[in-house]
Short mmCIF file of C-alpha atoms in Angstrom, two decimals:
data_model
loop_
_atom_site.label_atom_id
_atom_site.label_comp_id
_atom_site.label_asym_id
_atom_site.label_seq_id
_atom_site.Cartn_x
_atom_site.Cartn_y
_atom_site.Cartn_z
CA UNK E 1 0.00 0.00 0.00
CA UNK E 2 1.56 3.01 -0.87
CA UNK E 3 2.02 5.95 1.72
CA UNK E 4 0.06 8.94 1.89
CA UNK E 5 1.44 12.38 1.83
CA UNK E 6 0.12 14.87 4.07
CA UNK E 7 -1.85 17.11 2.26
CA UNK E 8 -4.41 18.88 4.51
CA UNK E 9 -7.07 21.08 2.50
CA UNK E 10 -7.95 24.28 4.42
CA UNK E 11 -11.24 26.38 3.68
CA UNK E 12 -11.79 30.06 2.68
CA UNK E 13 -11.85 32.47 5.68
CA UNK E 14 -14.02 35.57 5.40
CA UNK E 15 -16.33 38.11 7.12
CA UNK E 16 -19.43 38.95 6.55
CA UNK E 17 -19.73 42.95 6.10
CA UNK E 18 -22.30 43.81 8.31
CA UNK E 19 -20.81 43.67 11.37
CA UNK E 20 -19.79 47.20 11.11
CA UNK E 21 -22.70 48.67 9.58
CA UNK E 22 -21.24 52.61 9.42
CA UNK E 23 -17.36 51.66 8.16
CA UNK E 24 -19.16 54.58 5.62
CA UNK E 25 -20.99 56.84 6.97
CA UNK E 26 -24.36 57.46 6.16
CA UNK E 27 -24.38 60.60 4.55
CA UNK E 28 -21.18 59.49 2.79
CA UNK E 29 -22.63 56.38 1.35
CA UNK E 30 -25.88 57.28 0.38
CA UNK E 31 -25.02 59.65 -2.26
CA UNK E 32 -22.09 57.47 -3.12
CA UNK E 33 -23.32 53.97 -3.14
CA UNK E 34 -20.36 51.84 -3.75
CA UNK E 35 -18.23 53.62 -1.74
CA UNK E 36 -19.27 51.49 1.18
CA UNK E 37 -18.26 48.60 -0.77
CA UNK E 38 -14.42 50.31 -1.36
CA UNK E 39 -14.03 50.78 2.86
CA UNK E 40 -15.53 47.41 3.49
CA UNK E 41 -12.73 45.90 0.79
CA UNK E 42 -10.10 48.11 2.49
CA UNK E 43 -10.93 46.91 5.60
CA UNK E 44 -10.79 43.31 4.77
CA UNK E 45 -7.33 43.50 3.93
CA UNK E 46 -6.85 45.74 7.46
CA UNK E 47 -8.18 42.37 8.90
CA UNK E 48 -5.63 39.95 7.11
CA UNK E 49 -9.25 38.84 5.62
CA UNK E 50 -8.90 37.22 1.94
CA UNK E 51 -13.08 37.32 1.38
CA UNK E 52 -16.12 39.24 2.41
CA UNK E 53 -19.69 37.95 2.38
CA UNK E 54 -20.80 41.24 0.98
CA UNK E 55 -24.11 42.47 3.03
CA UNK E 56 -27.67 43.67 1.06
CA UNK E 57 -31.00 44.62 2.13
CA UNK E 58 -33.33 47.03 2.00
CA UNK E 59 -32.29 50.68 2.38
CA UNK E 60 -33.63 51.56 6.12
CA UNK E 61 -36.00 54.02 4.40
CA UNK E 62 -37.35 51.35 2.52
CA UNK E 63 -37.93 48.58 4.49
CA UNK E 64 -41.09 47.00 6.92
CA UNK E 65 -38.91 46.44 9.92
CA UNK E 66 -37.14 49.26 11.42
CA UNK E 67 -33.51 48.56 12.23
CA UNK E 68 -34.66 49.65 16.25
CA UNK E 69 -36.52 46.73 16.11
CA UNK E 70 -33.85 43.97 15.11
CA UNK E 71 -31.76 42.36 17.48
CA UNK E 72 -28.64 42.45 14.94
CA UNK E 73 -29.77 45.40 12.33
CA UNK E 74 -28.61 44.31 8.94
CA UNK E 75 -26.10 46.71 6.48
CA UNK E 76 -26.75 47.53 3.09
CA UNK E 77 -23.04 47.47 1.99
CA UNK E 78 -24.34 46.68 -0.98
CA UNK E 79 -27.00 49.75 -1.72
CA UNK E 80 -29.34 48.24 -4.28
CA UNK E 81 -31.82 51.16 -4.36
CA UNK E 82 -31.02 51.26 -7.86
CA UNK E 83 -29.69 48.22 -10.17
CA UNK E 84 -26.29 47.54 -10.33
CA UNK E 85 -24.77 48.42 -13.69
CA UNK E 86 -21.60 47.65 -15.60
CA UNK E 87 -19.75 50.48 -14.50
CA UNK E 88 -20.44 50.12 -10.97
CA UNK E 89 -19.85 46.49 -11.24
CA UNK E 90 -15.98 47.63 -12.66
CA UNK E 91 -15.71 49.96 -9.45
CA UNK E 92 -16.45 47.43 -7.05
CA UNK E 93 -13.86 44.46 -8.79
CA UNK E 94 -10.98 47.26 -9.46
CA UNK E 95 -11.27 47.39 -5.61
CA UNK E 96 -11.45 44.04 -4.82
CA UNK E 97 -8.03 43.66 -7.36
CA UNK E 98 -6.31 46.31 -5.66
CA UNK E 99 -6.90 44.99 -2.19
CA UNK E 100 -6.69 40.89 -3.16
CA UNK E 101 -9.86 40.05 -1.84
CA UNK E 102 -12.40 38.27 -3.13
CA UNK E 103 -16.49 37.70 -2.16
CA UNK E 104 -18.31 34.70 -1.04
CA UNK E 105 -21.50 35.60 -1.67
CA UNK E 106 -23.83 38.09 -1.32
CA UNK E 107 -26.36 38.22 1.63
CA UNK E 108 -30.41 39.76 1.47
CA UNK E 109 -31.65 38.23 4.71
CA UNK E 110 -35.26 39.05 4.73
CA UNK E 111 -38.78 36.92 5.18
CA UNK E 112 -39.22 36.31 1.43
CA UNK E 113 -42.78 34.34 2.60
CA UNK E 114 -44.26 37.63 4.03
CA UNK E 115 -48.07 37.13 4.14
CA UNK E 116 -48.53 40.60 2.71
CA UNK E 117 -48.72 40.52 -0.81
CA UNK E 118 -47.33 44.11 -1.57
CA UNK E 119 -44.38 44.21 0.98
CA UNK E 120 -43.77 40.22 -0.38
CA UNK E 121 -43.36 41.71 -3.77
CA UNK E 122 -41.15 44.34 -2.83
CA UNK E 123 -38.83 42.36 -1.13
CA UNK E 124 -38.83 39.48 -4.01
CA UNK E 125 -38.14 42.52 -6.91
CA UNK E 126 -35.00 43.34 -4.43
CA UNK E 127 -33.63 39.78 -4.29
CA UNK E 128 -34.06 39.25 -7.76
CA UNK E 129 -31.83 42.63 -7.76
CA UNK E 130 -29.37 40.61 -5.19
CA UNK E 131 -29.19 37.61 -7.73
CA UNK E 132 -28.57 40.01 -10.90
CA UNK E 133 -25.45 41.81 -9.20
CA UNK E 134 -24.10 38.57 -7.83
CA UNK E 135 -24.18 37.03 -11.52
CA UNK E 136 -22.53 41.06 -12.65
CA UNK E 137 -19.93 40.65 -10.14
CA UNK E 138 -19.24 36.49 -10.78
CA UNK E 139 -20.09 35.03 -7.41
CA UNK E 140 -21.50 31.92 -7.29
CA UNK E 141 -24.19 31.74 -4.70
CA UNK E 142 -26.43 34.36 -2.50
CA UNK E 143 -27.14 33.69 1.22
CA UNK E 144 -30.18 34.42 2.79
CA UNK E 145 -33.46 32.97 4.56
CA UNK E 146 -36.65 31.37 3.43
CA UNK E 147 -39.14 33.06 6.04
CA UNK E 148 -42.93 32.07 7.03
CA UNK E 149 -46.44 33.31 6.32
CA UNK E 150 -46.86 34.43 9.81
CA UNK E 151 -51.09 33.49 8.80
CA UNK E 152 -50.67 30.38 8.35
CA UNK E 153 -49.25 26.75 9.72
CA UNK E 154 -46.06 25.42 9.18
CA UNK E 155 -47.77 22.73 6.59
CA UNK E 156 -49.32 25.17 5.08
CA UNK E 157 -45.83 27.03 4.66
CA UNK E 158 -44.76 23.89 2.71
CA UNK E 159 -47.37 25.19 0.16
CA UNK E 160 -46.20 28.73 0.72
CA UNK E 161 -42.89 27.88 -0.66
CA UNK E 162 -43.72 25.81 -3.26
CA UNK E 163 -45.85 28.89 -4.90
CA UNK E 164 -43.97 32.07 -3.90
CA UNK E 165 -40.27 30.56 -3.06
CA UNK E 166 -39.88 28.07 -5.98
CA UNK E 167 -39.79 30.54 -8.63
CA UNK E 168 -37.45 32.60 -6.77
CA UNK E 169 -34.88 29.48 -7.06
CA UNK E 170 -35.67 29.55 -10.53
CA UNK E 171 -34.76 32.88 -11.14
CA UNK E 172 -31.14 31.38 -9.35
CA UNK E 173 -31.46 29.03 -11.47
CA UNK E 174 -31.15 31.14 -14.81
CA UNK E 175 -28.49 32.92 -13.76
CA UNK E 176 -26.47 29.88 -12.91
CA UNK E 177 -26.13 31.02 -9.09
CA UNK E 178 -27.14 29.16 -5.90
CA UNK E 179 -29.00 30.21 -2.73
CA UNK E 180 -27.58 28.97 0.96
CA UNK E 181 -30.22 29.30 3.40
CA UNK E 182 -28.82 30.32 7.18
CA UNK E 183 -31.18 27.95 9.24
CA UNK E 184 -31.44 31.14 11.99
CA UNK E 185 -35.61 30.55 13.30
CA UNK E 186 -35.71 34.27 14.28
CA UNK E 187 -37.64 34.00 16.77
CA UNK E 188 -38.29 37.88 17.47
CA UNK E 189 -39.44 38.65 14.12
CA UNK E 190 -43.07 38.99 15.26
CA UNK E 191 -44.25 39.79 18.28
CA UNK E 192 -46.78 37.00 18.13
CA UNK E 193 -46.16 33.70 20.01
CA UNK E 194 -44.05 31.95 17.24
CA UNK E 195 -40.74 30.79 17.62
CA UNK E 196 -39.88 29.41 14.13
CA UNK E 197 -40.17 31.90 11.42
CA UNK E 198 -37.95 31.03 8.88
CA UNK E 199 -39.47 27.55 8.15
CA UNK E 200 -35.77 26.48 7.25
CA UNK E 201 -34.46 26.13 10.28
CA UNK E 202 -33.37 22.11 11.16
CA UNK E 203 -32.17 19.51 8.89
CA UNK E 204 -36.12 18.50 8.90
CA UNK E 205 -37.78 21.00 6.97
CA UNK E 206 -34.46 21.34 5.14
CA UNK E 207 -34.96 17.80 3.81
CA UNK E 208 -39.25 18.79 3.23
CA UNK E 209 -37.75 22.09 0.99
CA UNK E 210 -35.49 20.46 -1.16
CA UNK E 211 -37.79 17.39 -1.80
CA UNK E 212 -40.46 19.97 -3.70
CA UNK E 213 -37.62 22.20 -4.55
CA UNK E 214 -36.24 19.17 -6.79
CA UNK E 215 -39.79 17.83 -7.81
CA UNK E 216 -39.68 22.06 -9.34
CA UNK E 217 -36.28 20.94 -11.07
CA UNK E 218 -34.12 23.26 -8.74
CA UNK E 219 -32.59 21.03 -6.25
CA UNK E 220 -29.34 22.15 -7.34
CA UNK E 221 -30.18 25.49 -6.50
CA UNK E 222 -31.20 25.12 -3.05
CA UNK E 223 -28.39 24.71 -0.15
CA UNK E 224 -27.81 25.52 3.16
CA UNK E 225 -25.44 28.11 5.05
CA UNK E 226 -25.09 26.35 8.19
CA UNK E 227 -24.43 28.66 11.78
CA UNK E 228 -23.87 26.75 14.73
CA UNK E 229 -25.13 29.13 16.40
CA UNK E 230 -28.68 28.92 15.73
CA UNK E 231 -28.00 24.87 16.25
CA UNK E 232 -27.22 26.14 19.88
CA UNK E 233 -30.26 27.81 20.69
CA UNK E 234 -32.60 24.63 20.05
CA UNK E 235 -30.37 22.06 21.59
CA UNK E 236 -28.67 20.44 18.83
CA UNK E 237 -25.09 19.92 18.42
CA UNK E 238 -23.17 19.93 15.36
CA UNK E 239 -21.41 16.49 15.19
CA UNK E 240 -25.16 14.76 15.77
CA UNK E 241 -26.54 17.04 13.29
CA UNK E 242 -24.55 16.32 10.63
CA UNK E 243 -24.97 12.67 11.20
CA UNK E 244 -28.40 12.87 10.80
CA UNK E 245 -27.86 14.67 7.16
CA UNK E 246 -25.56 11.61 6.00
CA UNK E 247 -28.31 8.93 7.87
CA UNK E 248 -30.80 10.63 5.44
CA UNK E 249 -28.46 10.56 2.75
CA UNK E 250 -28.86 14.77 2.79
CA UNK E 251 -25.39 15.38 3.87
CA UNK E 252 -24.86 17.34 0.43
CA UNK E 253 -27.03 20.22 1.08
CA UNK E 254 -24.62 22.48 3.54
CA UNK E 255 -22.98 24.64 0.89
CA UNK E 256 -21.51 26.81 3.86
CA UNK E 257 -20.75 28.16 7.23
CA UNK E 258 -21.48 30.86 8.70
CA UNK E 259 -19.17 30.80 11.85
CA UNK E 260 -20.76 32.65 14.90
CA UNK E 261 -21.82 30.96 18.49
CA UNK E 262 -24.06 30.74 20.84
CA UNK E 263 -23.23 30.57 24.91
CA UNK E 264 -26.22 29.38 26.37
CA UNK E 265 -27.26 30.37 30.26
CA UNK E 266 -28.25 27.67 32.12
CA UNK E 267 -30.17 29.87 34.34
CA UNK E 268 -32.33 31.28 31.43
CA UNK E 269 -33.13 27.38 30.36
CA UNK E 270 -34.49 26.88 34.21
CA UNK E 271 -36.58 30.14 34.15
CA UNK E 272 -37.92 29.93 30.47
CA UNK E 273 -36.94 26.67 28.65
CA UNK E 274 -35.56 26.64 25.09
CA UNK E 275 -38.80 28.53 24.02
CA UNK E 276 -37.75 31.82 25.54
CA UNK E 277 -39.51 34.52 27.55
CA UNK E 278 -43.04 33.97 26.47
CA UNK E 279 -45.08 36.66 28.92
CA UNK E 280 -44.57 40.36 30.17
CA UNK E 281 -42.03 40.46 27.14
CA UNK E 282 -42.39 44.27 27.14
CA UNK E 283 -43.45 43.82 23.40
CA UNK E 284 -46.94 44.42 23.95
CA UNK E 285 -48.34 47.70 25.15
CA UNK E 286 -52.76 48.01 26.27
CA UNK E 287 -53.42 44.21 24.93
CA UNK E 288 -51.57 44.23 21.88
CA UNK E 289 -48.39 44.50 19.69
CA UNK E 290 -46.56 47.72 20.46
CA UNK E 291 -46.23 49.97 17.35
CA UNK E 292 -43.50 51.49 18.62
CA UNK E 293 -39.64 50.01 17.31
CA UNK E 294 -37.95 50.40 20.50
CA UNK E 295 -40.93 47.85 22.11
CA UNK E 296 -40.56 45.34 19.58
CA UNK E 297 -37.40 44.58 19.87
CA UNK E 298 -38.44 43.08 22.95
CA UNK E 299 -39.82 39.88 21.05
CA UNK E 300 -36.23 38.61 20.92
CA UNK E 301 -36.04 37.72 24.50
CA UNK E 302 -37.39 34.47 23.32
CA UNK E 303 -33.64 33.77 22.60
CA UNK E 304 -31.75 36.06 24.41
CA UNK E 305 -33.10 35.36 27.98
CA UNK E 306 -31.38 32.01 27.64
CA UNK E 307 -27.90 32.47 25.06
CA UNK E 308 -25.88 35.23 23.97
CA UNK E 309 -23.97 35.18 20.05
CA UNK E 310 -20.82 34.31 20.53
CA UNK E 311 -17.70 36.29 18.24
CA UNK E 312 -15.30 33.17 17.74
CA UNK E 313 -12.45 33.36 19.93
CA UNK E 314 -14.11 35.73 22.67
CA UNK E 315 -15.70 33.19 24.64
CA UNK E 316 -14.08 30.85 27.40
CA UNK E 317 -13.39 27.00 26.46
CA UNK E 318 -15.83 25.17 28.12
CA UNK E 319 -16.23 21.46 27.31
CA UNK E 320 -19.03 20.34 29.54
CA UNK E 321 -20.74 23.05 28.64
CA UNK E 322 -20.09 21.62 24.44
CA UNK E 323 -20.96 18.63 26.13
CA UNK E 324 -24.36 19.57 27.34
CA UNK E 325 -25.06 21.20 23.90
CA UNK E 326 -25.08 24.93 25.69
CA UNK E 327 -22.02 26.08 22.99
CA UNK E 328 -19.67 25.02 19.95
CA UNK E 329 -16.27 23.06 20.39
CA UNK E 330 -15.09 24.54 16.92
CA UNK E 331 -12.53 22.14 16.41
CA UNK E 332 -15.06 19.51 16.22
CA UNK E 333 -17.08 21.30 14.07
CA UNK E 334 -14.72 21.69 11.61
CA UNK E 335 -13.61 18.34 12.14
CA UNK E 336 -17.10 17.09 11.83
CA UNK E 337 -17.61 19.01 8.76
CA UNK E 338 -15.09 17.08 7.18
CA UNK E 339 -15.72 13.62 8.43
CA UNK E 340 -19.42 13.36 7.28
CA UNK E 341 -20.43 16.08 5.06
CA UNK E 342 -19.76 15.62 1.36
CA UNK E 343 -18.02 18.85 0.72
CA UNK E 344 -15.15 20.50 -1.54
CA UNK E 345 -13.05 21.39 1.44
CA UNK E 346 -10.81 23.89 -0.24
CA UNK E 347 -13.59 25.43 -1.82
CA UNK E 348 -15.69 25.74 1.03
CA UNK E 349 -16.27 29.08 2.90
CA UNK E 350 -15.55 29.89 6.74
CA UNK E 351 -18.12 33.36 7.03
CA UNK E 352 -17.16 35.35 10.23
CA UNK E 353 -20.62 36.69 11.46
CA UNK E 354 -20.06 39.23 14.11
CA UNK E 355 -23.04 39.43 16.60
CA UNK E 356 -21.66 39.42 20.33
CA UNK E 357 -23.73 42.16 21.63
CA UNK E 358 -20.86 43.91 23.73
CA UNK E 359 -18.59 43.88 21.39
CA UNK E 360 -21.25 45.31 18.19
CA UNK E 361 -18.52 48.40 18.28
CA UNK E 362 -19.53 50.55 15.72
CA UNK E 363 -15.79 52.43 15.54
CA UNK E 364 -13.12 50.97 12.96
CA UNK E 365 -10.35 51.54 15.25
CA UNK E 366 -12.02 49.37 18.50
CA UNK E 367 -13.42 46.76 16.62
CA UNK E 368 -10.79 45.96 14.10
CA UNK E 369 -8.52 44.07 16.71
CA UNK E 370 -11.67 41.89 17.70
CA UNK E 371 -13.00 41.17 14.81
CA UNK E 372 -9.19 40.73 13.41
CA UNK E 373 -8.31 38.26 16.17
CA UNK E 374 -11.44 36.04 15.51
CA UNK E 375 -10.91 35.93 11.62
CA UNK E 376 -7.07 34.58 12.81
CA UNK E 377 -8.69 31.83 15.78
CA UNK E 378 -11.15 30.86 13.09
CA UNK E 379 -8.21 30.18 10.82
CA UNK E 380 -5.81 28.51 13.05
CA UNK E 381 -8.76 26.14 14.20
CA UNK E 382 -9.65 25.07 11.01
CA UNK E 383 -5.91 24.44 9.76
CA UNK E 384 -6.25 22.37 12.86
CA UNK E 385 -8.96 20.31 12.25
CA UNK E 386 -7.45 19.53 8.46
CA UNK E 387 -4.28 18.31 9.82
CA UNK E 388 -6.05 16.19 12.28
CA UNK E 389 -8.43 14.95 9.64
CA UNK E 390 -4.99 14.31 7.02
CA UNK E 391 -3.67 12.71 9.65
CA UNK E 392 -6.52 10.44 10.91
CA UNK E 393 -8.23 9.46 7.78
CA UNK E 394 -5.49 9.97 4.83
CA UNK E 395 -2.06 9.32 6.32
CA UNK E 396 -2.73 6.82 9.13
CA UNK E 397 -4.88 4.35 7.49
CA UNK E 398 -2.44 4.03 4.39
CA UNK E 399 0.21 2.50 6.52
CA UNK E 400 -1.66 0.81 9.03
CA UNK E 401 -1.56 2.51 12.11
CA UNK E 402 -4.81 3.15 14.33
CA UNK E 403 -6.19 6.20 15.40
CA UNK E 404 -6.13 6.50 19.28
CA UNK E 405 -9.35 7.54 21.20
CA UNK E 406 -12.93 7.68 20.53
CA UNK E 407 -14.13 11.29 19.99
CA UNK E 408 -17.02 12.77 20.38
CA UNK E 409 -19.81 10.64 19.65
CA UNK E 410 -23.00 12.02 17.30
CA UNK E 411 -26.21 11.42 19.13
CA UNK E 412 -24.57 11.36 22.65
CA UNK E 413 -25.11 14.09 25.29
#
């Protein structure tokens, strides 16, 4: 038997742009709309950062939700008030030349199953705006969520999609792109009693999505952007979870990663469970939903009265607290990743998603040694887990020699 080199395959490190939402300011960027795009490139490099997962949405004048009333407001990095046109698409790739970095994807995170037929189309129009600059600008996939028709069941949602999401994948479809789905339920998107409300949020409905997603002949089209995090916050862990995908024979469909935690407070499970605060919320104001921004963001203590985001990096190693499913062990994520998912490891991408609430500094100079230091743990961790995984399923079992240990065990708490 001949022996096996080591050859460990590393993924693509980036960051995903909206965790510094005013890089540009405001009145800078507004009249100047790919100027935001320029810092954010800039700043990459700052961060020894080789890709961005370049952040879209609706322009805070424009869209249903007020940014008051998110727990993590999104960035329009990419401003897409108006089309993006050849000569802006030039301006935006002379920067990304001149600083060496490239982009992941492109991310529109919005409810694209809204009940409402007019604010539905309006935020449809804009991702079909999101997949026409991503073809302009040659990435190969956009990132964003599936959403729920807050009127109706989840089995009716099934139906939902199949009428107001599938031709969205087709229009991916035509321009030879694919959508990743982060599985985040955002559970304080309405101040109603729901917890799930982007219907893909676990490796179920996943499976139920791309089942009449490929019965509509876009299969291919639909994958997922997996986040531990959100894993976190409804008691799964990532080893069993991916497990379960290969089980099902489904362990194709994370395209992926968003990397971002979750440190979950035990306390918070006693008081509330893994449903969250469900009364006296502060959302609700003389028998009904508040009207008022600043009240509604009080819906998303239905996840944070029991976790808190993690940054990579930032929070304390804590094993029996991986063990009891209340954080990630990132080494055996990535590890995991590689050991049942069917993936093309080297052209995979590692998104840093900055969320940890303390930390959500909104000043260049502050944040750029946090969010710097993650992007470099992230790294260092995953050139980790290859050289383990070279080592234990390439290089080892070529000559013989057994692997010592167990590991963490999928489907074991």
């Amino acid at each position: 038997m001949p022996v096996k080199d080591f050859e460990p395959k590393f993924m693509k490190v980036g960051v995903l742009t909206a965790a510094l939402q005013e890089l540009t300011p405001r009145e800078v960027r507004d009249p100047d709309p790919d100027k935001a795009v320029e810092d954010w490139v800039a700043f990459a490099r700052e961060l020894d950062c080789d890709y961005i997962q370049l952040s879209s949405a609706l322009h805070p004048t424009e869209t249903d939700i007020p940014p008051e009333a998110m727990l993590d407001p999104v960035a329009n990095t990419l401003d897409l008030r108006k089309p993006l046109d050849k000569q802006r698409a030039q301006r935006i790739q002379s920067a990304l030349k001149e600083y060496r970095v490239g982009i992941s994807d492109v991310g529109y995170f919005d409810n694209m199953l809204h009940h409402d037929p007019a604010i539905r189309k309006k935020k449809h129009d804009f991702m079909v705006r999101v997949l026409d600059a991503a073809a302009m600008l040659g990435v190969e996939a956009v990132c964003g969520f599936v959403g729920r028709n807050q009127q109706h069941s989840m089995d009716q949602n099934l139906e939902d999609f199949r009428e107001w999401f599938v031709p969205l994948l087709k229009e991916v479809k035509a321009r030879g792109l694919t959508y990743r789905v982060e599985q985040c339920p955002m559970p304080g998107w309405t101040t109603l009693d729901n917890f799930h409300n982007n219907i893909a949020y676990t490796p179920g409905t996943w499976i139920a999505l791309h089942r009449i997603a490929e019965k509509a002949g876009v299969g291919d089209q639909l994958r997922i952007h997996y986040d531990p995090s959100h894993a976190i916050l409804m008691g799964q862990d990532t080893r069993s979870l991916f497990q379960y995908l290969k089980d099902t024979g489904y362990n194709f469909l994370i395209g992926g990663f968003h990397v971002k935690g979750q440190v979950v407070d035990a306390k918070g499970v006693s008081a509330w469970g893994y449903g969250g605060q469900t009364v006296e919320r502060g959302d609700w104001k003389g028998g009904k939903p508040s009207a008022n921004p600043a009240d509604q963001v009080n819906a998303w203590k239905k996840q944070t009265v029991l976790c808190e985001h993690e940054l990579p990096g930032t929070a304390k190693h804590d094993p029996l607290a991986y063990l009891q499913n209340r954080t990630v062990d990132w080494l055996d994520h990535q590890l995991a990743a590689r050991e049942l998912l069917k993936l093309d490891v080297a052209n995979t991408y590692l998104i840093v998603e900055h969320e940890y609430p303390p930390a959500r500094i909104q000043d260049k100079e502050r944040l750029k040694p946090i969010v710097k230091g993650s992007i470099a743990f992230t790294r260092k961790i995953d050139e980790a887990a290859a050289c383990m995984y070279a080592l234990h399923h390439e290089v080892l079992p070529t000559q013989g020699i057994p692997v010592q240990g167990r590991g963490r065990e999928a489907y074991r708490s």
